[in-house]
mmCIF file of C-alpha atoms in Angstrom:
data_model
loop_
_atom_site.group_PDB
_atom_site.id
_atom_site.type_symbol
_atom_site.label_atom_id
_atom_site.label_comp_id
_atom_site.label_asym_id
_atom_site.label_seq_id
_atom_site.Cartn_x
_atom_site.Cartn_y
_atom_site.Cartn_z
ATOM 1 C CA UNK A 11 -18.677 41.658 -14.955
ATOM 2 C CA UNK A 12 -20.873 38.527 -14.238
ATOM 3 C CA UNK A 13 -24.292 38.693 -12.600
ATOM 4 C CA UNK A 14 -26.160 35.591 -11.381
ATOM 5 C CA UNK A 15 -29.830 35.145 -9.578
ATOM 6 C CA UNK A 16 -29.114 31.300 -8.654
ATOM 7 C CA UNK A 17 -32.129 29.322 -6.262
ATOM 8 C CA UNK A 18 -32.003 26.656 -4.129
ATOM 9 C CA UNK A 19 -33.542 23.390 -5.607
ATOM 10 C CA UNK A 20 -35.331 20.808 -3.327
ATOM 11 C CA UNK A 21 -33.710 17.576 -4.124
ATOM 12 C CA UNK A 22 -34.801 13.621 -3.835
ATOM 13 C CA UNK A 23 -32.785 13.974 -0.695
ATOM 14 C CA UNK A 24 -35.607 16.903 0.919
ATOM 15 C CA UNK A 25 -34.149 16.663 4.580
ATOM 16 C CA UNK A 26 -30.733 17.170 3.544
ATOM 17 C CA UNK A 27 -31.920 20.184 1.220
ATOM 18 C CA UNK A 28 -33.898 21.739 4.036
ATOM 19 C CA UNK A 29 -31.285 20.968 6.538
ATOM 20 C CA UNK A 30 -28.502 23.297 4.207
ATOM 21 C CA UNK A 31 -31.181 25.978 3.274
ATOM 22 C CA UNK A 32 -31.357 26.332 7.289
ATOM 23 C CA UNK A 33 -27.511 26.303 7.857
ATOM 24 C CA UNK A 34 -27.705 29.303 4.970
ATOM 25 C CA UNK A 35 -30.308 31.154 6.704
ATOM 26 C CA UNK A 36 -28.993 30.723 10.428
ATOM 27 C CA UNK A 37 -24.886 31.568 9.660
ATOM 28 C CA UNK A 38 -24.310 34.020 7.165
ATOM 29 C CA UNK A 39 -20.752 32.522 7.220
ATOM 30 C CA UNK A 40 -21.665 29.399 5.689
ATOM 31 C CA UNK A 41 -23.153 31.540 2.533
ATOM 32 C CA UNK A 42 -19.182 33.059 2.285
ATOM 33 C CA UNK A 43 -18.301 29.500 2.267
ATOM 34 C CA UNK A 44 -20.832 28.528 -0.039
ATOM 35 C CA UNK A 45 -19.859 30.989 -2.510
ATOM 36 C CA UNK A 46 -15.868 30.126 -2.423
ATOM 37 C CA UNK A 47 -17.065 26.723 -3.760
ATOM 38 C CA UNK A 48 -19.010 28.050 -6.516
ATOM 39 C CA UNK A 49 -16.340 30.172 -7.738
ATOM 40 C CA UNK A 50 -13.423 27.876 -7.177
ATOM 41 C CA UNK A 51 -11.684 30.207 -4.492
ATOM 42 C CA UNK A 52 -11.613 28.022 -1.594
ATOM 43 C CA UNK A 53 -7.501 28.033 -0.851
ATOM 44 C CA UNK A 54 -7.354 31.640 -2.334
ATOM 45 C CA UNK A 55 -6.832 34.144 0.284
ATOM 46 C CA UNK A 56 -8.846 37.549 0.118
ATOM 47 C CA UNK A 57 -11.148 35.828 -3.131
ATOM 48 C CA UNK A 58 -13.812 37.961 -2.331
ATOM 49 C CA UNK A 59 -12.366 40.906 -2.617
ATOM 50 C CA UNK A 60 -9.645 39.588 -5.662
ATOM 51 C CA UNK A 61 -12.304 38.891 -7.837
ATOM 52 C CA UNK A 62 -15.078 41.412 -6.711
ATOM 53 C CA UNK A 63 -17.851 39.147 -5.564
ATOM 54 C CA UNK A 64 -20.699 40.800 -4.076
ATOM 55 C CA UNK A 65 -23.984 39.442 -3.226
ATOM 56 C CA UNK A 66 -27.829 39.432 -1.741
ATOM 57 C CA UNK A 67 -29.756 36.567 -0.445
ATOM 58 C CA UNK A 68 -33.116 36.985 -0.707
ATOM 59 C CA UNK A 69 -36.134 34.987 0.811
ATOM 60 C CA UNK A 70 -39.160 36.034 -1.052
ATOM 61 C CA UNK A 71 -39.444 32.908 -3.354
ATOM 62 C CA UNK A 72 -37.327 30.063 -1.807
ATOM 63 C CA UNK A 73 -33.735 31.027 -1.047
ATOM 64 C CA UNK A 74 -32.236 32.779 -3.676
ATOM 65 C CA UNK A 75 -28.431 34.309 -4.340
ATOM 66 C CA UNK A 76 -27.848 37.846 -5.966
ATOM 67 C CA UNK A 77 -24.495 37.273 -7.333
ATOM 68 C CA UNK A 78 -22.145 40.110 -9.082
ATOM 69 C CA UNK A 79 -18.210 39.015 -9.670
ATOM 70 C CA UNK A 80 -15.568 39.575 -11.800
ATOM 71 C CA UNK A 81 -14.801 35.977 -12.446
ATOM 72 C CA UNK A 82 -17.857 33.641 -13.874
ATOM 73 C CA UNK A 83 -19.157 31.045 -11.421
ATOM 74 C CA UNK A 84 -18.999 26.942 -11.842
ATOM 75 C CA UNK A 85 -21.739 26.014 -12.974
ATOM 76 C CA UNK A 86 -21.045 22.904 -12.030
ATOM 77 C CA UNK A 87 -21.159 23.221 -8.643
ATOM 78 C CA UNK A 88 -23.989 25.174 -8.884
ATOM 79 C CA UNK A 89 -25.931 22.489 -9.698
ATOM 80 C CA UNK A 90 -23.571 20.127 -7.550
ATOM 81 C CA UNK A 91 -24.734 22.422 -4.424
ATOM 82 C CA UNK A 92 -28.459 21.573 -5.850
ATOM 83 C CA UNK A 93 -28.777 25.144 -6.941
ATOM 84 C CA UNK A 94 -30.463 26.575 -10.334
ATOM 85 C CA UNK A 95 -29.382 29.770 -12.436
ATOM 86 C CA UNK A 96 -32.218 31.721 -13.129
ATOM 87 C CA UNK A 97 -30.882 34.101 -14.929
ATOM 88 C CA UNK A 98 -27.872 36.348 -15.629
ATOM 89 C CA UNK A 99 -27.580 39.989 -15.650
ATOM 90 C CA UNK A 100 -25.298 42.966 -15.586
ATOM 91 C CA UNK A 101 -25.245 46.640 -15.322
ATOM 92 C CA UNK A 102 -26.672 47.559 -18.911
ATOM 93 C CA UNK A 103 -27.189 51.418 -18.251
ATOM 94 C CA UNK A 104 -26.242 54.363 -19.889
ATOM 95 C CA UNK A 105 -25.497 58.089 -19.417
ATOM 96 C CA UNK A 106 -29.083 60.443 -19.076
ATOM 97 C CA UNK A 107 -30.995 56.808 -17.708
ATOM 98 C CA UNK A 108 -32.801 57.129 -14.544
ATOM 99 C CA UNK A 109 -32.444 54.127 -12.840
ATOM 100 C CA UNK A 110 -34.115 52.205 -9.733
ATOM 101 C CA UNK A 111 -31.888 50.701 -7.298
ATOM 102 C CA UNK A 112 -32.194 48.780 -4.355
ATOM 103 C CA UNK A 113 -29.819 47.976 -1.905
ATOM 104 C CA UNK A 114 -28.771 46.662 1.431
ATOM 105 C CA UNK A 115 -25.986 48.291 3.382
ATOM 106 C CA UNK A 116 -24.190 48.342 6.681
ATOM 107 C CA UNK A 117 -24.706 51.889 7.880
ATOM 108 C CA UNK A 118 -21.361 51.956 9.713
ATOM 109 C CA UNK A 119 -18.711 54.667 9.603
ATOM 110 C CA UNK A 120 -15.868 55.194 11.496
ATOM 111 C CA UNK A 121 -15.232 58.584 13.620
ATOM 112 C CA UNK A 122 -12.373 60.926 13.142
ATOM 113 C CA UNK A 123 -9.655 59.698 15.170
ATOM 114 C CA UNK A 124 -10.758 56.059 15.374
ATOM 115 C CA UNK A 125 -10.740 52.608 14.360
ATOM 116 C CA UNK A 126 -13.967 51.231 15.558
ATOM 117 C CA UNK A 127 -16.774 51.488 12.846
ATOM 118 C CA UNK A 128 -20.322 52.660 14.907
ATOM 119 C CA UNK A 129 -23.494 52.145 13.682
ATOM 120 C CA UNK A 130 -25.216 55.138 12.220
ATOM 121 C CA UNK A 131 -28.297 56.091 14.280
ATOM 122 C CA UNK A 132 -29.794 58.890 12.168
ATOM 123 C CA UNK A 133 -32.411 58.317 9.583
ATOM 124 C CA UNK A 134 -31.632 61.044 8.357
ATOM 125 C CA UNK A 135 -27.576 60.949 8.344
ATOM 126 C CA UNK A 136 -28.199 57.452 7.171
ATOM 127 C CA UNK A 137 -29.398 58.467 4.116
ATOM 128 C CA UNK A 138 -26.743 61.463 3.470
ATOM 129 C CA UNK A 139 -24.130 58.850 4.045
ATOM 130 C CA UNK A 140 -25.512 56.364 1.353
ATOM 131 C CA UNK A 141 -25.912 59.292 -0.793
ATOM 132 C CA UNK A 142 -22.666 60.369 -0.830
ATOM 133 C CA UNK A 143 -21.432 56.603 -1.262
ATOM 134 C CA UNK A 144 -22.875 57.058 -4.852
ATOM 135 C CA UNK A 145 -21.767 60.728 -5.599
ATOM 136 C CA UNK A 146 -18.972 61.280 -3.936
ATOM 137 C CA UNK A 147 -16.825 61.937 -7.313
ATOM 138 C CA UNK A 148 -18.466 64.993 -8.886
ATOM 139 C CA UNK A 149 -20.581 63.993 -11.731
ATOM 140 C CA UNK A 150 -21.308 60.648 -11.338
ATOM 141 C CA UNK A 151 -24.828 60.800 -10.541
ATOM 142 C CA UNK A 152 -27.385 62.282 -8.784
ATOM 143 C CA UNK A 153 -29.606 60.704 -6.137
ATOM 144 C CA UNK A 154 -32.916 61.834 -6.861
ATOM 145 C CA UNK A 155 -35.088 59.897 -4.278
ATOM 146 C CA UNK A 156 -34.527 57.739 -1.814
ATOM 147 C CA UNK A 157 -36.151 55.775 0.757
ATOM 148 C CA UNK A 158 -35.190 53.875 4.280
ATOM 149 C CA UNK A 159 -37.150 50.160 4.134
ATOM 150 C CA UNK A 160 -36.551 47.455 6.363
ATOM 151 C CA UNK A 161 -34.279 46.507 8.569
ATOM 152 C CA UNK A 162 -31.857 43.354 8.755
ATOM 153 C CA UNK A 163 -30.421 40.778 11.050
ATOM 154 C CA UNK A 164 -28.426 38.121 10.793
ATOM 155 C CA UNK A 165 -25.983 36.128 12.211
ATOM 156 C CA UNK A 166 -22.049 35.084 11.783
ATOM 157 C CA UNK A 167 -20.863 31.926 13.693
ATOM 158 C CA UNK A 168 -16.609 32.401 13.788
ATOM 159 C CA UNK A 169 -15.034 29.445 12.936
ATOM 160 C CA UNK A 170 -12.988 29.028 15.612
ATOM 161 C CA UNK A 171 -15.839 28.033 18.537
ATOM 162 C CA UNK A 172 -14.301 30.485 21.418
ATOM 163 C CA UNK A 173 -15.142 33.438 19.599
ATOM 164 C CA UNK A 174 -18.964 32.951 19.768
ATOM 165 C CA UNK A 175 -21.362 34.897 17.100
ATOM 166 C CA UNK A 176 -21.323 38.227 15.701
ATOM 167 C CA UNK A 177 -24.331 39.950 15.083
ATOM 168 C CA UNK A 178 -24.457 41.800 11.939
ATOM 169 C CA UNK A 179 -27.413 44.908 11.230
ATOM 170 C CA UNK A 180 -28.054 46.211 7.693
ATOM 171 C CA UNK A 181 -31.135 48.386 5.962
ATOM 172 C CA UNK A 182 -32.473 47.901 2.822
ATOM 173 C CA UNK A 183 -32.975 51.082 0.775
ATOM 174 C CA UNK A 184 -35.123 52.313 -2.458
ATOM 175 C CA UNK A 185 -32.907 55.079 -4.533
ATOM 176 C CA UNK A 186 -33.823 57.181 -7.809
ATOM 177 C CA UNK A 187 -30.988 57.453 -9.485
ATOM 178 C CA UNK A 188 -30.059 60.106 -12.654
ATOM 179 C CA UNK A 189 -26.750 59.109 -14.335
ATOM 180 C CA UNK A 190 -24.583 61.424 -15.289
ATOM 181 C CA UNK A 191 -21.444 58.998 -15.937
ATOM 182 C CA UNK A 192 -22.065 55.362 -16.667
ATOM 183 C CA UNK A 193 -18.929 54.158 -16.652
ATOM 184 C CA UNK A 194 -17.869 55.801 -13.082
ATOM 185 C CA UNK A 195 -21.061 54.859 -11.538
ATOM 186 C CA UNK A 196 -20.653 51.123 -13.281
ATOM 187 C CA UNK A 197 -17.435 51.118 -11.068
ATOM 188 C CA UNK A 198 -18.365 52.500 -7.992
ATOM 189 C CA UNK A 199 -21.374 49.835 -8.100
ATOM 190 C CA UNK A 200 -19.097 46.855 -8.987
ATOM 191 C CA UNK A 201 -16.580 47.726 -5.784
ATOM 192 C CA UNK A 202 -19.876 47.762 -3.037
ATOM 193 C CA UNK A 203 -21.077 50.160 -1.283
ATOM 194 C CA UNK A 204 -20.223 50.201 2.747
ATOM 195 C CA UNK A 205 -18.719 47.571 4.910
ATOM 196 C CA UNK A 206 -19.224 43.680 5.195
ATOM 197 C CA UNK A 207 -19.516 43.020 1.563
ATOM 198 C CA UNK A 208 -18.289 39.652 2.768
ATOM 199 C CA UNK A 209 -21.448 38.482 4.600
ATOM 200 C CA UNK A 210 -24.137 40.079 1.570
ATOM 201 C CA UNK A 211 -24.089 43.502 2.091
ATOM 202 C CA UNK A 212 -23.592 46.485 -0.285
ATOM 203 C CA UNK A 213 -24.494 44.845 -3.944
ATOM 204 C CA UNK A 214 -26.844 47.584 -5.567
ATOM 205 C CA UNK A 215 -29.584 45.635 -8.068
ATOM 206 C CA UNK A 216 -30.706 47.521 -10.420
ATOM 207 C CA UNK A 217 -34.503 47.084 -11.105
#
C-alpha cells in the first residue's frame, strides 16, 4: 500500500493555478481525471478500482489530496500538475490499538429486491450501517464510538454534455475504533468503505 497527502502549489503562472484549483473544486470528475494522470492509468479501463485508489480532498489548508493506492504515484507529474507531496503514510496499526478514524462516506444502500441505491435518511441507521461496514466479519474490530459531522456536496459534470450534472451527498464521520485483527481490518480499509469511491468517498484516515 501507498499513501500520499499531495497540495496544490501556486505557480508563476497564479491565474492558471487558481483557474485548475476551481475546475477541482467545481467537478469532482476532473479530480478522477486528475488522478489517472498521476498514476499513469489514463487508457486503463476500471484503474481505479485495478489498482485500489481511494482518496479525500480536503480544503482546510489550500487544496489538498488524501491518496491511498496499490500502485505508487508519478511523482513526476505530481509536480508537473504543480502539486507537492507532503508526506506519505500507511496503515501502521496493530492488533489491541485503539485507533481514531475519520471518514467520508456515501450513505447509500440498496433495498431488497432492487437496483437503485437510496440515500439513508436515519441518523441513527446511518451510523449502524457504517458500523457494520467495519465489522461485518466477526472479529475484526469493534466500533467503540462514533460520531455523525458534516455534511457534503459536490458536483459531477458527465462527459458527454447531454447528460447534465449529478449531484453527489456524503457525511463525514468520527469513529473509535478497538482492533481485534489488523490484518482483516488493514483490508477491509484498503477496498473503501460504501459507494462512489470514484469521486473521493470512502478512504478511512487514520489520525
Amino acid at each position: 500500500m501507498y499513501g500520499y497527502i499531495i497540495e496544490k502549489q501556486i505557480g508563476s503562472d497564479m491565474l492558471t493555478d487558481l483557474g485548475h484549483i476551481t475546475s477541482l473544486v467545481e467537478n469532482i470528475n476532473n479530480v478522477h481525471h486528475l488522478l489517472s494522470s498521476l498514476f499513469d492509468v489514463k487508457d486503463v479501463e476500471g484503474w481505479r478500482s485495478k489498482h485500489n485508489i481511494l482518496y479525500y480532498v480536503e480544503f482546510k489548508n489550500g487544496y489538498r489530496l488524501h491518496i491511498k493506492s496499490d500502485k505508487e504515484i508519478n511523482k513526476k507529474e505530481v509536480a508537473a500538475n504543480n502539486f507537492k507531496i507532503l508526506s506519505e503514510f500507511e496503515y501502521d496499526f496493530k492488533d489491541g490499538d485503539v485507533i481514531e478514524v475519520n471518514i467520508l462516506v456515501s450513505p447509500f444502500r440498496k433495498k431488497e429486491g432492487e437496483n437503485k441505491r437510496t440515500y439513508i435518511q436515519e441518523e441513527n441507521d446511518r451510523i449502524e450501517w457504517l458500523k457494520y461496514k467495519f465489522e461485518r466479519r466477526e472479529g475484526i474490530c469493534k466500533v467503540v464510538d462514533i460520531a455523525e459531522g458534516e455534511k457534503y456536496k459536490t458536483h459531477m459534470c458527465h462527459d458527454v454534455k447531454d447528460k447534465g450534472e449529478t449531484t453527489l451527498l456524503g457525511i463525514n464521520y468520527r469513529m473509535k475504533v478497538n482492533v481485534h485483527d489488523a490484518v482483516a481490518l488493514k483490508e477491509v480499509m484498503c477496498a473503501g468503505i460504501g459507494s462512489e469511491k470514484n469521486y473521493g468517498f470512502g478512504m478511512a484516515r487514520v489520525c
